[in-house]
mmCIF file of C-alpha atoms in Angstrom:
data_model
loop_
_atom_site.group_PDB
_atom_site.id
_atom_site.type_symbol
_atom_site.label_atom_id
_atom_site.label_comp_id
_atom_site.label_asym_id
_atom_site.label_seq_id
_atom_site.Cartn_x
_atom_site.Cartn_y
_atom_site.Cartn_z
ATOM 1 C CA MET A 1 146.698 54.951 1.474
ATOM 2 C CA ALA A 2 147.399 58.630 1.237
ATOM 3 C CA ASP A 3 145.710 60.785 -1.339
ATOM 4 C CA SER A 4 147.754 61.431 -4.523
ATOM 5 C CA TYR A 5 148.513 65.193 -5.394
ATOM 6 C CA TYR A 6 147.165 64.270 -8.847
ATOM 7 C CA ASP A 7 143.585 63.373 -9.026
ATOM 8 C CA PRO A 8 142.829 61.281 -12.106
ATOM 9 C CA LYS A 9 139.515 63.044 -12.071
ATOM 10 C CA ASP A 10 140.896 66.261 -13.179
ATOM 11 C CA LEU A 11 142.120 65.114 -16.445
ATOM 12 C CA ARG A 12 138.199 65.317 -17.371
ATOM 13 C CA LYS A 13 138.497 68.933 -16.503
ATOM 14 C CA PHE A 14 141.389 69.824 -18.806
ATOM 15 C CA GLY A 15 138.807 71.446 -21.478
ATOM 16 C CA LYS A 16 137.806 73.827 -18.724
ATOM 17 C CA ILE A 17 141.005 75.788 -19.001
ATOM 18 C CA THR A 18 139.392 77.636 -21.655
ATOM 19 C CA GLU A 19 137.137 79.356 -19.102
ATOM 20 C CA TRP A 20 139.610 81.274 -17.555
ATOM 21 C CA SER A 21 141.314 82.305 -20.895
ATOM 22 C CA GLU A 22 138.990 81.441 -23.710
ATOM 23 C CA GLU A 23 141.117 82.869 -26.792
ATOM 24 C CA LEU A 24 144.430 81.170 -25.479
ATOM 25 C CA GLY A 25 142.783 77.936 -24.325
ATOM 26 C CA THR A 26 140.740 77.702 -27.663
ATOM 27 C CA LYS A 27 143.895 78.149 -29.749
ATOM 28 C CA PHE A 28 145.862 75.636 -27.681
ATOM 29 C CA PHE A 29 143.177 72.993 -28.136
ATOM 30 C CA ASP A 30 142.770 73.873 -32.092
ATOM 31 C CA TYR A 31 146.875 73.304 -32.120
ATOM 32 C CA TYR A 32 146.597 70.265 -30.004
ATOM 33 C CA GLY A 33 144.130 68.674 -32.311
ATOM 34 C CA LYS A 34 145.754 69.255 -35.498
ATOM 35 C CA VAL A 35 149.223 68.024 -34.073
ATOM 36 C CA PHE A 36 147.500 64.653 -33.314
ATOM 37 C CA GLU A 37 146.094 64.311 -36.863
ATOM 38 C CA ALA A 38 147.457 61.790 -39.170
ATOM 39 C CA GLY A 39 150.016 63.381 -41.429
ATOM 40 C CA ALA A 40 153.534 62.147 -42.126
ATOM 41 C CA LEU A 41 153.454 60.285 -38.871
ATOM 42 C CA THR A 42 150.029 58.085 -38.158
ATOM 43 C CA ALA A 43 147.776 59.022 -35.382
ATOM 44 C CA ARG A 44 149.003 55.634 -33.771
ATOM 45 C CA GLU A 45 152.767 56.615 -34.154
ATOM 46 C CA LYS A 46 151.946 60.053 -32.587
ATOM 47 C CA SER A 47 150.140 58.335 -29.649
ATOM 48 C CA LEU A 48 153.296 56.138 -28.811
ATOM 49 C CA ILE A 49 155.451 59.312 -29.217
ATOM 50 C CA ALA A 50 153.294 61.149 -26.875
ATOM 51 C CA LEU A 51 153.355 58.360 -24.121
ATOM 52 C CA ALA A 52 157.015 58.334 -24.169
ATOM 53 C CA VAL A 53 157.245 62.140 -23.907
ATOM 54 C CA SER A 54 154.649 61.988 -21.093
ATOM 55 C CA HIS A 55 157.000 59.836 -19.076
ATOM 56 C CA VAL A 56 159.975 62.201 -19.677
ATOM 57 C CA VAL A 57 158.256 65.191 -18.540
ATOM 58 C CA LYS A 58 156.454 63.170 -15.900
ATOM 59 C CA CYS A 59 152.847 64.088 -16.488
ATOM 60 C CA PRO A 60 150.641 61.333 -14.816
ATOM 61 C CA TYR A 61 147.625 62.885 -16.611
ATOM 62 C CA CYS A 62 149.345 62.236 -19.774
ATOM 63 C CA ILE A 63 150.482 58.809 -18.994
ATOM 64 C CA ASP A 64 146.882 57.952 -18.160
ATOM 65 C CA ALA A 65 145.624 59.500 -21.444
ATOM 66 C CA TYR A 66 148.040 58.161 -23.779
ATOM 67 C CA THR A 67 148.079 54.635 -22.321
ATOM 68 C CA LYS A 68 144.303 54.637 -22.863
ATOM 69 C CA ASP A 69 144.685 56.141 -26.370
ATOM 70 C CA GLY A 70 147.529 53.821 -27.197
ATOM 71 C CA LEU A 71 145.087 50.814 -26.093
ATOM 72 C CA GLN A 72 142.328 52.099 -28.319
ATOM 73 C CA LYS A 73 145.039 52.324 -31.253
ATOM 74 C CA GLY A 74 146.227 48.892 -30.879
ATOM 75 C CA ILE A 75 149.598 49.705 -29.394
ATOM 76 C CA THR A 76 150.864 46.587 -27.440
ATOM 77 C CA LYS A 77 152.111 46.681 -23.919
ATOM 78 C CA GLU A 78 155.633 45.685 -25.395
ATOM 79 C CA GLU A 79 155.632 48.747 -27.810
ATOM 80 C CA MET A 80 154.571 50.989 -24.817
ATOM 81 C CA MET A 81 157.296 49.858 -22.624
ATOM 82 C CA GLU A 82 159.831 50.274 -25.329
ATOM 83 C CA ALA A 83 158.759 53.649 -26.201
ATOM 84 C CA VAL A 84 159.131 54.450 -22.174
ATOM 85 C CA HIS A 85 162.503 53.094 -22.496
ATOM 86 C CA VAL A 86 163.536 55.143 -25.591
ATOM 87 C CA GLY A 87 162.214 58.195 -23.439
ATOM 88 C CA ALA A 88 164.217 57.345 -20.457
ATOM 89 C CA ALA A 89 167.340 56.659 -22.438
ATOM 90 C CA ILE A 90 167.254 60.256 -24.102
ATOM 91 C CA GLU A 91 166.525 61.809 -20.773
ATOM 92 C CA SER A 92 169.389 60.075 -19.095
ATOM 93 C CA GLY A 93 171.433 61.022 -22.062
ATOM 94 C CA ALA A 94 170.703 64.724 -21.805
ATOM 95 C CA THR A 95 171.454 64.478 -18.059
ATOM 96 C CA LEU A 96 174.793 62.931 -18.618
ATOM 97 C CA VAL A 97 175.942 64.848 -21.652
ATOM 98 C CA HIS A 98 175.716 67.848 -19.336
ATOM 99 C CA GLY A 99 178.624 66.022 -17.299
ATOM 100 C CA VAL A 100 180.852 67.674 -20.044
ATOM 101 C CA GLN A 101 179.858 71.211 -18.747
ATOM 102 C CA MET A 102 180.940 69.950 -15.137
ATOM 103 C CA MET A 103 184.463 68.528 -16.674
ATOM 104 C CA ASN A 104 185.116 71.797 -18.747
ATOM 105 C CA LYS A 105 184.316 74.063 -15.389
ATOM 106 C CA TYR A 106 186.417 71.455 -13.280
ATOM 107 C CA ASN A 107 189.278 71.479 -15.691
ATOM 108 C CA LYS A 108 188.919 75.324 -16.085
ATOM 109 C CA LEU A 109 189.067 76.018 -12.279
ATOM 110 C CA SER A 110 191.687 73.402 -11.297
ATOM 111 C CA MET A 111 194.369 74.697 -13.646
#
């Protein structure tokens, strides 16, 4: 099997981004940590949202991280898959709604 472009071990190196830009890296991690604290949404709900978004943005590191996080927070495989489907539906809808742009352009040019 060929090596993957994404090395799962790199996820453990994520915190090192501060080495090349300490101020911005630190601000990012402060923000990131704050976002995932319980607020109007529980930490569990935020983890499930993060998992769905991870699939939409196609981030294998995020998928690994939030699958693990979700398991630790008691999210079931059925809830995870349903969240992935929600993300897929939104992404598909966003792609298809751009068809209106094409239809408008076609109608304008074919007059």
